[in-house]
Short mmCIF file of N, CA, C and O in Angstrom, two decimals:
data_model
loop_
_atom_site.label_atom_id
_atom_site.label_comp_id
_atom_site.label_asym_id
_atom_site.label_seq_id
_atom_site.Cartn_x
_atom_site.Cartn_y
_atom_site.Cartn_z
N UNK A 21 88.07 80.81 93.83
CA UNK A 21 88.20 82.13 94.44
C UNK A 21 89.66 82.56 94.43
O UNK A 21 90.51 81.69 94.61
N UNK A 22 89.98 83.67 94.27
CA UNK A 22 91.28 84.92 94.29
C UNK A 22 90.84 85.15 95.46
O UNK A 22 89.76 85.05 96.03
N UNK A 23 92.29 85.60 95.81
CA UNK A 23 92.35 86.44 96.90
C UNK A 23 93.66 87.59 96.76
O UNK A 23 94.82 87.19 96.70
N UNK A 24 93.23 89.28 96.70
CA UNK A 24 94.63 89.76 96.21
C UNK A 24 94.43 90.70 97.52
O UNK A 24 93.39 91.02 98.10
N UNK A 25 95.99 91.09 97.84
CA UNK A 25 96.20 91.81 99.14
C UNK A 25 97.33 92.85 98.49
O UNK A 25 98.35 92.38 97.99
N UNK A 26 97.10 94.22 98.53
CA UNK A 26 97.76 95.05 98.24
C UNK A 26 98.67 95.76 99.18
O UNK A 26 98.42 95.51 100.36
N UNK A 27 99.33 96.31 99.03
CA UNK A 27 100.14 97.06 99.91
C UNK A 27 101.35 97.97 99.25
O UNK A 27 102.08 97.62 98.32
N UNK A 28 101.36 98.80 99.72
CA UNK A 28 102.82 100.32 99.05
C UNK A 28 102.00 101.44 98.99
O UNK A 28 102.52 102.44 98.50
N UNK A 29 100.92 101.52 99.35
CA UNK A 29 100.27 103.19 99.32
C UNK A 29 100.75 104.15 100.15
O UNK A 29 101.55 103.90 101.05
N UNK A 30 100.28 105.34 99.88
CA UNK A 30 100.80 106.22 101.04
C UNK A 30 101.22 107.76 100.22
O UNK A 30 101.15 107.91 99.00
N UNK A 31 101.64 108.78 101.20
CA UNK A 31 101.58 110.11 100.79
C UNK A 31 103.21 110.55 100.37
O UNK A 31 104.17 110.25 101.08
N UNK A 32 103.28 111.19 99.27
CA UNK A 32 104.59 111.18 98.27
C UNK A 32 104.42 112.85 97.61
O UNK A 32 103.65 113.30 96.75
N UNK A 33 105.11 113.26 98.14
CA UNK A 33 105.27 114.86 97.38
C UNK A 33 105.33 114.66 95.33
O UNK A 33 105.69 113.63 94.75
N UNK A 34 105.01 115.55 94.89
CA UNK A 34 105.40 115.56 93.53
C UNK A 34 106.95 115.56 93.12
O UNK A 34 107.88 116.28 93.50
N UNK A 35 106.87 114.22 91.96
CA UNK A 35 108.63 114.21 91.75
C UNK A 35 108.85 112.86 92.23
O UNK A 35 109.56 112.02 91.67
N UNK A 36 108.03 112.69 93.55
CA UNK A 36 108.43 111.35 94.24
C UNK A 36 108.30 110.10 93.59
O UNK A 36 108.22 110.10 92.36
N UNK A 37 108.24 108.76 94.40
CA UNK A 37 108.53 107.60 94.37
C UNK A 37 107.44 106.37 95.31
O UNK A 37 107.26 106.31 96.53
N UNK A 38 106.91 105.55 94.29
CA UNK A 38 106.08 104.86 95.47
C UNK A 38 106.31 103.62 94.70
O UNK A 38 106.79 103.44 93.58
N UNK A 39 105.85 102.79 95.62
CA UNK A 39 105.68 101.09 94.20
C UNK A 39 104.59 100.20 95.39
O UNK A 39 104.72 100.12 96.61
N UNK A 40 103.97 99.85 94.85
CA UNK A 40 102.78 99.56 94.99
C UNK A 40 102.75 97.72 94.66
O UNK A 40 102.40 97.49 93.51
N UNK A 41 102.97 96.77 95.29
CA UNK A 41 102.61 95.29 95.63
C UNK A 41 101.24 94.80 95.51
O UNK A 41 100.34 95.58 95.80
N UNK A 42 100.91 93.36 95.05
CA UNK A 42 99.45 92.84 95.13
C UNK A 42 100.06 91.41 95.39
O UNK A 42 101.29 91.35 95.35
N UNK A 43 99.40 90.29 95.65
CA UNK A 43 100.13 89.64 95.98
C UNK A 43 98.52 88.55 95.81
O UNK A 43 97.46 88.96 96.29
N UNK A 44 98.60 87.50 95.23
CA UNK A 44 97.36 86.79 94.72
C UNK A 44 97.27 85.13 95.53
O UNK A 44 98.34 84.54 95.66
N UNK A 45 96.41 84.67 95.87
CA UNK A 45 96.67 83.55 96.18
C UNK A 45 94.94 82.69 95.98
O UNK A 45 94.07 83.40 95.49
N UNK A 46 94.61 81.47 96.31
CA UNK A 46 93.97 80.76 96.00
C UNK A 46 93.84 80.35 94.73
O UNK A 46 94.82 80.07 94.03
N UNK A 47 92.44 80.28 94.29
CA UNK A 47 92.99 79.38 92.66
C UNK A 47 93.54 80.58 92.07
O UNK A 47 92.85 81.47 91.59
N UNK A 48 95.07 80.58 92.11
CA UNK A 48 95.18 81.47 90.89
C UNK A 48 95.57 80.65 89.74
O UNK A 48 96.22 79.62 89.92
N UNK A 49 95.13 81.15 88.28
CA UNK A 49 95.31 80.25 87.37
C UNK A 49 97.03 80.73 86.49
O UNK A 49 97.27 81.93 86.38
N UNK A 50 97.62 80.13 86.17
CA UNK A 50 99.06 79.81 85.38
C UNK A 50 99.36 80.82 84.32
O UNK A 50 100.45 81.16 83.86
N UNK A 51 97.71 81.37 83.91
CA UNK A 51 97.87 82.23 82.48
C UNK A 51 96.68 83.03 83.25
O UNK A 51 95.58 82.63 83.62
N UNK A 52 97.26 84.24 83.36
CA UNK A 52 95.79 85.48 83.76
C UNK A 52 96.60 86.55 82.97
O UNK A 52 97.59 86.60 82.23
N UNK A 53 95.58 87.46 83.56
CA UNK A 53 96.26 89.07 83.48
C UNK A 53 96.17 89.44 85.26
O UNK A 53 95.54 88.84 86.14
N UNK A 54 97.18 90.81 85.35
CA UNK A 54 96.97 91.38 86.57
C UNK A 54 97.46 92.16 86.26
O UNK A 54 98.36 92.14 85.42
N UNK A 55 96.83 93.60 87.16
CA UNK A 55 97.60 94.30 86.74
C UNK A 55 96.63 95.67 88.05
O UNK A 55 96.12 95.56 89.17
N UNK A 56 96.78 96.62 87.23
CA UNK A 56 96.30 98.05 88.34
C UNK A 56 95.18 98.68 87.80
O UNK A 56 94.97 98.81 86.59
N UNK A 57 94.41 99.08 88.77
CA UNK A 57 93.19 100.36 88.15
C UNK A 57 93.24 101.29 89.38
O UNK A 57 93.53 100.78 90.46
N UNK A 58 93.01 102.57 89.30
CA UNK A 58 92.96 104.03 89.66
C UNK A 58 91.47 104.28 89.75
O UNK A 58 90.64 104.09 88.86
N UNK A 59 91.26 104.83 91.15
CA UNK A 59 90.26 105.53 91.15
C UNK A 59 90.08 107.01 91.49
O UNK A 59 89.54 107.10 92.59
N UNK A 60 90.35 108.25 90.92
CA UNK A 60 90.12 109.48 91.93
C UNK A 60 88.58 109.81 92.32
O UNK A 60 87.61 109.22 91.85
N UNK A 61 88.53 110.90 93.29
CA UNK A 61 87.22 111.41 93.88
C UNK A 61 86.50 111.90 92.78
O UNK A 61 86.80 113.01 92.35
N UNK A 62 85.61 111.28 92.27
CA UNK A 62 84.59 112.03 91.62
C UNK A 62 84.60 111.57 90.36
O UNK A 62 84.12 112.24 89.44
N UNK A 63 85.17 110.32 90.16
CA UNK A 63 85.66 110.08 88.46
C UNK A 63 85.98 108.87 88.49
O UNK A 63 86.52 108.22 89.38
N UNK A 64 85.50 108.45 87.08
CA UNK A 64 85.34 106.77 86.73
C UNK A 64 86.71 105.96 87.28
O UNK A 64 87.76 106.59 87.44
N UNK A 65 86.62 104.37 87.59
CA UNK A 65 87.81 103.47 87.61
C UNK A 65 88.14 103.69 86.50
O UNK A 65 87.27 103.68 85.63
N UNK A 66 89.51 103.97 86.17
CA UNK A 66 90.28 103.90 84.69
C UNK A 66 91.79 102.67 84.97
O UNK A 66 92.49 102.35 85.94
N UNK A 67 91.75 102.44 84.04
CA UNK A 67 93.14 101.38 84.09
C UNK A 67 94.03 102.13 83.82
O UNK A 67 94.13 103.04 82.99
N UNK A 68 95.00 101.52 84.88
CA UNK A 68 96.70 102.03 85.02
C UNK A 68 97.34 101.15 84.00
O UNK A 68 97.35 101.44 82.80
N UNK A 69 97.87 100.10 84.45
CA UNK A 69 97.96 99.23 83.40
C UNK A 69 98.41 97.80 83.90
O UNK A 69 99.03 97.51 84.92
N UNK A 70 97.88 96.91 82.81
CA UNK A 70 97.97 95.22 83.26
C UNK A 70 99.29 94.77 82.16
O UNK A 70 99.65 95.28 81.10
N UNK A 71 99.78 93.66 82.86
CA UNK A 71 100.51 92.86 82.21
C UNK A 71 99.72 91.31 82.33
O UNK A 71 99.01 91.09 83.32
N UNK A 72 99.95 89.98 80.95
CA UNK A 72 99.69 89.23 80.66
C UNK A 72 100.55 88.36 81.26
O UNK A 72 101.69 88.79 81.40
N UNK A 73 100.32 87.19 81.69
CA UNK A 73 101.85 86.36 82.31
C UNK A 73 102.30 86.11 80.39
O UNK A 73 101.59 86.00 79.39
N UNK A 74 103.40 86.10 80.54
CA UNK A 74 104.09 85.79 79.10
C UNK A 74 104.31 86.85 78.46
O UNK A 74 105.18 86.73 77.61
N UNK A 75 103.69 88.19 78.58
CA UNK A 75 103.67 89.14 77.43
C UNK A 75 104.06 90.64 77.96
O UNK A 75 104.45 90.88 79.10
N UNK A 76 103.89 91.58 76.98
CA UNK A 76 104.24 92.59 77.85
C UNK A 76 103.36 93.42 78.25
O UNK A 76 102.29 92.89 77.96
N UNK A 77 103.18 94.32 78.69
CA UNK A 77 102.52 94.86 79.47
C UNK A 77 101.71 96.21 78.60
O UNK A 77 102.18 96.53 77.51
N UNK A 78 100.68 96.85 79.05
CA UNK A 78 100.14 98.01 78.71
C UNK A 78 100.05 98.65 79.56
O UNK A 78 100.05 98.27 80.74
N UNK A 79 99.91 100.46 78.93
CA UNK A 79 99.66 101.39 79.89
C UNK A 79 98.99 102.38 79.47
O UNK A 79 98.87 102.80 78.32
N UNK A 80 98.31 102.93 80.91
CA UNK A 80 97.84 104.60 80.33
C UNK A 80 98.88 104.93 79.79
O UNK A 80 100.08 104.68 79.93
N UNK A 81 97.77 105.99 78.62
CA UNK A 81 99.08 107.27 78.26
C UNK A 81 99.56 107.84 79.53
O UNK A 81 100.77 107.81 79.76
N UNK A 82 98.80 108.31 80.33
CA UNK A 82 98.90 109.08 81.37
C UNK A 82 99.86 108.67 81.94
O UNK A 82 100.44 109.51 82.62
N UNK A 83 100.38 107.40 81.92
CA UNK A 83 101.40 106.95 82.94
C UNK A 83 102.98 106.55 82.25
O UNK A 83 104.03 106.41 82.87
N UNK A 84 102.81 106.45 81.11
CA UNK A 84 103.82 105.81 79.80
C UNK A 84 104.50 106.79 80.32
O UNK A 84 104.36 108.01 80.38
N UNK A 85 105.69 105.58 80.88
CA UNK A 85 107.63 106.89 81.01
C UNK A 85 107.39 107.02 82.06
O UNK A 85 108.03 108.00 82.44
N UNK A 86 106.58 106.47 83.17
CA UNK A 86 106.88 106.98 84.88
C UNK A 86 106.45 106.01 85.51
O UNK A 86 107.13 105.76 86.50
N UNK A 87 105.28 105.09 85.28
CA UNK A 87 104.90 103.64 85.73
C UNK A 87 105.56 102.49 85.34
O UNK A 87 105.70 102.48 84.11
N UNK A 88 105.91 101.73 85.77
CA UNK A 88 106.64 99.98 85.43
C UNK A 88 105.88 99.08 86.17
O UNK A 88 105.86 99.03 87.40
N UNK A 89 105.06 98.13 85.16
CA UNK A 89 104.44 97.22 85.79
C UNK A 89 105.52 95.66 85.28
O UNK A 89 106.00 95.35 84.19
N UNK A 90 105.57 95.05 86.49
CA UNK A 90 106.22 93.85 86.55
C UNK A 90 105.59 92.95 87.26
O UNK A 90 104.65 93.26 87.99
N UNK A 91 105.98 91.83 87.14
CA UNK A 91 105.07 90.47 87.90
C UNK A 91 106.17 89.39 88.13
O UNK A 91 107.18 89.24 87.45
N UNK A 92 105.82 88.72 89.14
CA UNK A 92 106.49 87.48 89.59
C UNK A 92 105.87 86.48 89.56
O UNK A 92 105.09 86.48 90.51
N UNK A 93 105.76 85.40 88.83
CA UNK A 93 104.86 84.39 88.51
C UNK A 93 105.20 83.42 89.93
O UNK A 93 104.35 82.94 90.67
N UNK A 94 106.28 83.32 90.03
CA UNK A 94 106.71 82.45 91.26
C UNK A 94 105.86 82.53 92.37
O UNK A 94 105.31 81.62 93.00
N UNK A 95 105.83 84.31 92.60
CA UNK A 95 104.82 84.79 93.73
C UNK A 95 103.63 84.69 93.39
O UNK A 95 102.90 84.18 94.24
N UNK A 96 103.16 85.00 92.45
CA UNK A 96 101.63 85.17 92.14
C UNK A 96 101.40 86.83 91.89
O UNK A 96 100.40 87.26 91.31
N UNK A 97 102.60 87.78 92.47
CA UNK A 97 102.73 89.02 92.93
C UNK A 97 102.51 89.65 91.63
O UNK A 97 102.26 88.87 90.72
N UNK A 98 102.54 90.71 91.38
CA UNK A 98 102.68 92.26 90.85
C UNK A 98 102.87 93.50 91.21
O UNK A 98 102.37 94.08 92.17
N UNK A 99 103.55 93.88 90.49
CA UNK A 99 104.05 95.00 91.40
C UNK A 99 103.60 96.48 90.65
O UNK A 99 102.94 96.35 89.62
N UNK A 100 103.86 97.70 91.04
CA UNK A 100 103.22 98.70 89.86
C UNK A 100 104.45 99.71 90.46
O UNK A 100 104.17 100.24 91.53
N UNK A 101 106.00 100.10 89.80
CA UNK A 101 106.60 101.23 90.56
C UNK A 101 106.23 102.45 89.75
O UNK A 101 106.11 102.43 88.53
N UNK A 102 106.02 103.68 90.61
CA UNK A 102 105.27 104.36 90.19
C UNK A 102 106.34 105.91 90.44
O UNK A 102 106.39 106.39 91.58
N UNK A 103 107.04 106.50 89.42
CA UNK A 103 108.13 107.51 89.49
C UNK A 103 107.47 108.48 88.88
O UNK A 103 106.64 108.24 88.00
N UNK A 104 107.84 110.03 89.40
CA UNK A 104 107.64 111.53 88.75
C UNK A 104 106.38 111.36 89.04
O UNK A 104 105.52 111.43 88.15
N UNK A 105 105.96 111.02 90.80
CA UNK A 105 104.39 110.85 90.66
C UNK A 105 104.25 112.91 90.68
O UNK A 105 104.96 113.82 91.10
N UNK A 106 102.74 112.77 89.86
CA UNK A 106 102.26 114.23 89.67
C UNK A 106 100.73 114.21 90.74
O UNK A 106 100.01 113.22 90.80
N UNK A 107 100.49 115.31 91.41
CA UNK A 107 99.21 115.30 92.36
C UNK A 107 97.70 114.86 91.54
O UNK A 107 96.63 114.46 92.02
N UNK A 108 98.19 115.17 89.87
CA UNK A 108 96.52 113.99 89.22
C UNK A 108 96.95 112.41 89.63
O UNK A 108 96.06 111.57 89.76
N UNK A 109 98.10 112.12 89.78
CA UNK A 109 97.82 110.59 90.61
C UNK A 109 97.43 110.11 91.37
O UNK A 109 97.42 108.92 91.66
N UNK A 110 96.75 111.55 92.15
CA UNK A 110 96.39 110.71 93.36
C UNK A 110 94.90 109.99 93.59
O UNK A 110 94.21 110.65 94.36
N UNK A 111 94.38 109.00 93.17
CA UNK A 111 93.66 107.90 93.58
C UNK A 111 93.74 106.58 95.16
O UNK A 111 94.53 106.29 96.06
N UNK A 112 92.46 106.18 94.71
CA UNK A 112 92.74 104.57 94.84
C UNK A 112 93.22 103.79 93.95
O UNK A 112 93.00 103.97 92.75
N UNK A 113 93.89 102.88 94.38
CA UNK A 113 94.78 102.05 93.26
C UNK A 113 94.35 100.64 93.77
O UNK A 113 94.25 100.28 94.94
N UNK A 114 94.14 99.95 92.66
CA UNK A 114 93.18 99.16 92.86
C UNK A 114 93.87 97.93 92.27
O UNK A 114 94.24 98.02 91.10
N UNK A 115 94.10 96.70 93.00
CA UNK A 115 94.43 95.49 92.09
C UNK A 115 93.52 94.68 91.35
O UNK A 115 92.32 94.51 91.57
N UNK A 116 94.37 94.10 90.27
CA UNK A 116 92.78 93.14 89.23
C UNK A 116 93.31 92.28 88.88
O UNK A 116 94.44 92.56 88.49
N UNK A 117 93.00 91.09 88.81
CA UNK A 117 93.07 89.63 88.24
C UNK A 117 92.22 89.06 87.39
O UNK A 117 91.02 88.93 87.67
N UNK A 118 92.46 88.89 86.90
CA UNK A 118 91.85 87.96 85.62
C UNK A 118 92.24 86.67 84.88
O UNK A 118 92.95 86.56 83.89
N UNK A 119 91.70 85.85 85.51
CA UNK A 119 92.35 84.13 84.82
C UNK A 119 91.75 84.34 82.95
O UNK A 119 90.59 84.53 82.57
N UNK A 120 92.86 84.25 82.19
CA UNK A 120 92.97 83.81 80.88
C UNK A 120 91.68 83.47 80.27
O UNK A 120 91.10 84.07 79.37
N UNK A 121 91.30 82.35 80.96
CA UNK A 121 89.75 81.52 79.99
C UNK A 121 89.04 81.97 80.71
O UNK A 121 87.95 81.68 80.22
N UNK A 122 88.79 82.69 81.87
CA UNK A 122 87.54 83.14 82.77
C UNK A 122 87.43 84.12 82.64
O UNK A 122 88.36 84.89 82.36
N UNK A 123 85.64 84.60 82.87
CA UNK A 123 84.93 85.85 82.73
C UNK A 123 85.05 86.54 83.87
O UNK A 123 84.51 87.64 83.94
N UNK A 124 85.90 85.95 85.12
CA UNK A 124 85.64 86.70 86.60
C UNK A 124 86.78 87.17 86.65
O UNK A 124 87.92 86.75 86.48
N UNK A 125 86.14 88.41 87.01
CA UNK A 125 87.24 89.58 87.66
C UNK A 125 87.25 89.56 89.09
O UNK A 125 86.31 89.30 89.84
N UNK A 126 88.50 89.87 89.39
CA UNK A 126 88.97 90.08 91.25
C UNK A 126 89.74 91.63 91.07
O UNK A 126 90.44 92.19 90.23
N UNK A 127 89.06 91.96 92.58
CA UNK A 127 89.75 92.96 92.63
C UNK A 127 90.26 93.35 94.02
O UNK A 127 89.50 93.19 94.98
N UNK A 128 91.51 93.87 94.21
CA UNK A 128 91.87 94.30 95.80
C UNK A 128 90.84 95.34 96.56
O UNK A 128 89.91 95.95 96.04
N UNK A 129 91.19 95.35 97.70
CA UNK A 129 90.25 96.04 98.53
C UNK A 129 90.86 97.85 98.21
O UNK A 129 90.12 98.79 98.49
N UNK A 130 91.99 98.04 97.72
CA UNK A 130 92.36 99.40 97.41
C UNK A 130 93.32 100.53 98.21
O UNK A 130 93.01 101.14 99.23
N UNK A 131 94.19 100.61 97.68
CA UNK A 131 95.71 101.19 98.39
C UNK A 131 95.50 102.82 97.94
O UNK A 131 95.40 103.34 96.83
N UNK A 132 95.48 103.44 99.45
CA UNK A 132 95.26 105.19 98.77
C UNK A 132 96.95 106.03 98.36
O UNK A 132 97.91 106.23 99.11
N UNK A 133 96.78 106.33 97.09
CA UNK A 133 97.93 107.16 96.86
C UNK A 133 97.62 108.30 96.74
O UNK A 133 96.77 108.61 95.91
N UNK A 134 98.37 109.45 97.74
CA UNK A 134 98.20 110.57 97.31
C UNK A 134 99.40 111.37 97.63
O UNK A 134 100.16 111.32 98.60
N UNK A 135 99.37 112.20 96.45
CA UNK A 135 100.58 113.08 95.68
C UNK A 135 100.05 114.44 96.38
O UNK A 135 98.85 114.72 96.38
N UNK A 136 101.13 115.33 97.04
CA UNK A 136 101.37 116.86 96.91
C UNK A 136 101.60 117.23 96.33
O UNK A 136 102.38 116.65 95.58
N UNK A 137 101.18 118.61 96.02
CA UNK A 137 102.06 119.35 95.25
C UNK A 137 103.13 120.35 96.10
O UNK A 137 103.95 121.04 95.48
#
């Protein structure tokens, strides 16, 4: 079992600044992915974007040039900083884990971001 605990949500005018923490513990395995998924009202989970331990990272288009996903292997953590947020950002933001050789997905309980305009 994972266990991921999120935290950095919260309300950010357009233009602004948020960064967004997950923080993993129990079996976590040495080689996963982790990374972020988005949910808005009325519309599918879509991925923000994951990084691989070792590799680099992917992203929405949507987010390429304003999101930075980074990870701390030490921690288990990930982080998602999230700049020039625009009011289509505003979702649930959702953490995900994924051990390397395993089919099971984890996911956080879900951090609300929402953007003004």
């Amino acid at each position: 079992q994972v266990q991921l605990v999120e935290s950095g949500g919260g309300l950010v005018q357009a233009g602004g600044s948020l960064r967004l923490s997950c923080a993993a513990s129990g079996s976590v395995s040495s080689t996963n992915f982790m990374g972020w998924y988005r949910q808005a009202p009325g519309k599918q989970r879509e991925v923000v974007a994951v990084i691989r331990s070792g590799y680099s990272a992917n992203y929405a288009d949507s987010v390429k040039g304003r999101f930075t996903i980074t990870r701390d292997n030490g921690k288990n953590t990930v982080y998602l900083q999230m700049n020039s947020l625009k009011p289509e950002d505003t979702a649930v933001y959702y953490c995900y884990y994924k051990g390397l050789f395993s089919t099971r997905e984890y996911w956080g309980q879900g951090t609300q971001v929402t953007v003004s305009s």
